[in-house]
Coordinates of N, CA, C and O in Angstrom, one line a residue:
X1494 N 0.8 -1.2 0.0 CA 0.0 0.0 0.0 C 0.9 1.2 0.0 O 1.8 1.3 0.9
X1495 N 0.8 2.3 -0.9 CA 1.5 3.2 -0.9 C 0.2 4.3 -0.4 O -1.0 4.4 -0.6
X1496 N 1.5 5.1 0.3 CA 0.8 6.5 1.2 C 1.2 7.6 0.7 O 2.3 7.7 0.2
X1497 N 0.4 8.6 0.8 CA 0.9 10.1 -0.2 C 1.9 11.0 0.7 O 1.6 10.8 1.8
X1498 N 2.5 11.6 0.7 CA 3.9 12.2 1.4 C 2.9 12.9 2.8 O 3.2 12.6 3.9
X1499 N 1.9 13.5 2.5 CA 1.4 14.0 3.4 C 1.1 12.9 4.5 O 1.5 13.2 5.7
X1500 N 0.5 11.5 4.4 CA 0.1 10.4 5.0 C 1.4 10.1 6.0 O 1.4 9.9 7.2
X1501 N 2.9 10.3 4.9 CA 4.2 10.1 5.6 C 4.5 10.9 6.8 O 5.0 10.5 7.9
X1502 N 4.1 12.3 6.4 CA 4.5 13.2 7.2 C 3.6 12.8 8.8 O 4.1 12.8 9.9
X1503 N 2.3 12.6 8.4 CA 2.0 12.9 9.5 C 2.0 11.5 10.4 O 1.9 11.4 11.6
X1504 N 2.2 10.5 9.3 CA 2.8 9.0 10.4 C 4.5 9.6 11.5 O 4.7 9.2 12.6
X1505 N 5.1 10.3 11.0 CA 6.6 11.0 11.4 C 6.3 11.7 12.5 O 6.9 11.6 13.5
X1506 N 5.2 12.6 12.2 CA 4.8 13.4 13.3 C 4.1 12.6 14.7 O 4.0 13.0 15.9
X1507 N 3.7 11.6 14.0 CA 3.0 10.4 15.3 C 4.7 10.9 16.4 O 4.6 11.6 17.5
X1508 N 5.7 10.5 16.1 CA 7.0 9.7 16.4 C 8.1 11.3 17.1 O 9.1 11.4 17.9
X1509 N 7.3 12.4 16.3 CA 7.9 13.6 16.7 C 9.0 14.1 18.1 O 10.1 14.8 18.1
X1510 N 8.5 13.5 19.1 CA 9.1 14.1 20.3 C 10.6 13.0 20.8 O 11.7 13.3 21.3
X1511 N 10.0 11.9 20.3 CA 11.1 10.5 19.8 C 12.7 11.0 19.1 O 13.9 10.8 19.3
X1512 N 11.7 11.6 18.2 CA 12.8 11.9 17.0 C 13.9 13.2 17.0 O 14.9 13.4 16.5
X1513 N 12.8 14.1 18.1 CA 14.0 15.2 17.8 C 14.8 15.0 19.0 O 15.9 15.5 18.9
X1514 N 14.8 14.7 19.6 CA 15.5 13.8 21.0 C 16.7 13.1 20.3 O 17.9 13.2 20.7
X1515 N 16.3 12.3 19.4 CA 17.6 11.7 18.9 C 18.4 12.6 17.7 O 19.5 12.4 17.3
X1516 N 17.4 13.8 17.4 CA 18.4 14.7 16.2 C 19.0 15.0 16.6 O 20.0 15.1 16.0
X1517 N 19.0 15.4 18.5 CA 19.6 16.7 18.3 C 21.3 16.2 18.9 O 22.2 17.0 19.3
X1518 N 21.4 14.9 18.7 CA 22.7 14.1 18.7 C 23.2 13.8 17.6 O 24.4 14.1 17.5
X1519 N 22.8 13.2 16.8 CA 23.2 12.5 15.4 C 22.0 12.4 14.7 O 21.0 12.6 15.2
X1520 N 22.1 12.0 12.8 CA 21.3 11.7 11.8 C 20.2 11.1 12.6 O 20.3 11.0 13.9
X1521 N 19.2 10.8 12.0 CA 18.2 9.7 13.4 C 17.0 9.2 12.0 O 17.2 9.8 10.9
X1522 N 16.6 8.8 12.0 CA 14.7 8.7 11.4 C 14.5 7.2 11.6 O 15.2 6.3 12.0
X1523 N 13.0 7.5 11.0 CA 12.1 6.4 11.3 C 12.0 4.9 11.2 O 12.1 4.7 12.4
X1524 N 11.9 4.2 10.8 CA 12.0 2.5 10.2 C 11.2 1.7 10.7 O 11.1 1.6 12.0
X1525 N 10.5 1.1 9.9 CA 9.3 -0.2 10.1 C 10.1 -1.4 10.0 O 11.0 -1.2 9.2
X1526 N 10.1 -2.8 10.7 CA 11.2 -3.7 10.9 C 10.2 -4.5 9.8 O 9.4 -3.9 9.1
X1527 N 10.3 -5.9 9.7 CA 9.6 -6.8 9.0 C 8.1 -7.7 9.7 O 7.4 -8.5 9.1
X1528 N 8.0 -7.2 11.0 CA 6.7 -7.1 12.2 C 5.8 -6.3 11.7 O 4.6 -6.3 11.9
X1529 N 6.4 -5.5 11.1 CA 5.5 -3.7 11.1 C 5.5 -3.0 11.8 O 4.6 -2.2 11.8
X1530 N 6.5 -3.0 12.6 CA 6.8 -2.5 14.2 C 7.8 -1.2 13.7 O 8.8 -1.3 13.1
X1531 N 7.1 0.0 14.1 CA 7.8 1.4 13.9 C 8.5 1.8 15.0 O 8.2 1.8 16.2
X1532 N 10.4 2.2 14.3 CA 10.9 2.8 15.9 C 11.9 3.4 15.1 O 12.4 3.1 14.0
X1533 N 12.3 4.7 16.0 CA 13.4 5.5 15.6 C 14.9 5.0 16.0 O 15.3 4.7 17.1
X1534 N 15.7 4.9 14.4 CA 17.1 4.6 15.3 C 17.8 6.0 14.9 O 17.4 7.0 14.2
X1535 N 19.1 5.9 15.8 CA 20.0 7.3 15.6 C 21.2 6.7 15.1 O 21.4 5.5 15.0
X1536 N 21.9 7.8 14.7 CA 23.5 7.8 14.3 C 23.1 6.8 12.9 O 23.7 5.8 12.5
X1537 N 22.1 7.2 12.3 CA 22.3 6.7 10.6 C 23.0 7.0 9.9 O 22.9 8.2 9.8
X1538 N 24.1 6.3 9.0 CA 24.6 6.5 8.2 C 24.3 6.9 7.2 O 23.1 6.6 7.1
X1539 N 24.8 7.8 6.0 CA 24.7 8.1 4.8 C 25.3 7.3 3.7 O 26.5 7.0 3.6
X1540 N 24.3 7.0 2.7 CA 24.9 6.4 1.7 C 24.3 4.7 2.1 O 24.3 3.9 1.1
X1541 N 23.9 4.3 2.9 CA 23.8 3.1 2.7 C 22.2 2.3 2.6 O 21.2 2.8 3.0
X1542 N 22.4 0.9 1.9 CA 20.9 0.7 2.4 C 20.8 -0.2 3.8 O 21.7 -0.5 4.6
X1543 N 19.5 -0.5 4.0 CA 19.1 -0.8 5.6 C 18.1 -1.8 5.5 O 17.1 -1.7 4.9
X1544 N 18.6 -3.0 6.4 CA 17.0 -4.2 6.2 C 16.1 -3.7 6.4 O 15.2 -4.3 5.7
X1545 N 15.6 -2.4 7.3 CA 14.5 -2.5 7.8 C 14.0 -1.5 6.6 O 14.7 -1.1 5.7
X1546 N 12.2 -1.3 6.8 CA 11.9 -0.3 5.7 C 12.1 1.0 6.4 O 11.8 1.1 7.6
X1547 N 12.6 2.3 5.4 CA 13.2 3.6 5.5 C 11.5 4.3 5.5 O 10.8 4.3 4.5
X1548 N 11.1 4.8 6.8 CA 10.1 6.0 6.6 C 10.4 7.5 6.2 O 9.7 8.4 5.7
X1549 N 11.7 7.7 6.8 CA 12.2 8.8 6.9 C 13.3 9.1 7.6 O 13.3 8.6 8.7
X1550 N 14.3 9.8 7.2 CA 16.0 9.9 8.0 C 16.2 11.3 7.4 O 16.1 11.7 6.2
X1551 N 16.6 12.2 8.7 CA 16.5 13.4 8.8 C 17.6 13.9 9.9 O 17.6 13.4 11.0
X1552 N 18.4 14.9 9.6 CA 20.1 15.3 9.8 C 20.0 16.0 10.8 O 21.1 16.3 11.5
X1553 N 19.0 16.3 11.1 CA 19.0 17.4 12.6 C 17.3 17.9 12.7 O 16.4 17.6 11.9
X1554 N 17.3 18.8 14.2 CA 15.5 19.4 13.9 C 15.1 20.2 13.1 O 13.9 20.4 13.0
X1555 N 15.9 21.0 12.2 CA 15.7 21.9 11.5 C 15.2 21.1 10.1 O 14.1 21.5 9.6
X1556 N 15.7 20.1 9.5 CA 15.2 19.5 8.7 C 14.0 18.7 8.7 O 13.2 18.5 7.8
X1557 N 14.2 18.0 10.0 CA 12.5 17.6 10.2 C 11.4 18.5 10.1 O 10.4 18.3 9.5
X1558 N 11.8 19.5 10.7 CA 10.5 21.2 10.7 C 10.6 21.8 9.4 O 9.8 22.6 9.2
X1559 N 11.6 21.4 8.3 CA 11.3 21.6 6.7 C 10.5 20.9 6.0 O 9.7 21.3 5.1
X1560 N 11.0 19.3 6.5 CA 9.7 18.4 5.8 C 8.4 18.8 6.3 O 7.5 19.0 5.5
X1561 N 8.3 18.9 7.4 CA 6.6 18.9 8.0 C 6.1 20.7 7.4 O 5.1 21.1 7.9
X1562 N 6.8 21.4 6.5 CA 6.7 23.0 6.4 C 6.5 22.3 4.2 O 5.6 22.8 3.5
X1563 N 7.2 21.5 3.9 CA 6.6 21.1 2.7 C 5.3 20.0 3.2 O 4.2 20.6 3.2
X1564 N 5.2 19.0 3.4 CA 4.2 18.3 3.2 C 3.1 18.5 4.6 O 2.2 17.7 4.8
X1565 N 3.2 19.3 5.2 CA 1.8 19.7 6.5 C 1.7 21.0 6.6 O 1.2 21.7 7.5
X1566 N 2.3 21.6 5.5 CA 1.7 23.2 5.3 C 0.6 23.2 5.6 O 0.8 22.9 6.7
X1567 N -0.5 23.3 5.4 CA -1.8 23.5 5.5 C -2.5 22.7 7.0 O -3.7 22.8 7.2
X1568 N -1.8 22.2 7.7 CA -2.2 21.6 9.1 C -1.1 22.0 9.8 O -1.1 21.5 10.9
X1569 N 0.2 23.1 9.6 CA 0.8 23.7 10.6 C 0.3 25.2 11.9 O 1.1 25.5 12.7

């Protein structure tokens, strides 16, 4: 089932307070395992791929508050 960026955004924003906790150390985002089970890891690398499925990986809080400024414009 595919979800529209907006759908994305605001599954991320479920996860929000999770995530900027881990930006504000290292790369961090989202990942669904092969359960379906959603959890944020930190210190993601760049450039690579990952078993689990990629929801979203985001470099600090300023970038997460850009995605949610492109796709939750209209619900900010």
């Amino acid at each position: 089932m595919t979800n529209s960026m907006r759908d994305v955004a605001r599954l991320i924003k479920t996860f929000d307070a999770e995530l900027r906790k881990e930006l504000n150390s290292s790369r961090s985002g989202l990942f669904r395992n092969d359960k379906g089970e959603l959890f944020i890891r930190s210190n993601v690398p760049l450039g690579q791929s990952y078993q689990d499925e990629v929801i979203g990986i985001f470099a600090d809080p300023a970038d997460l508050d850009f995605y949610y400024k492109i796709y939750l414009s209209e619900e900010i």
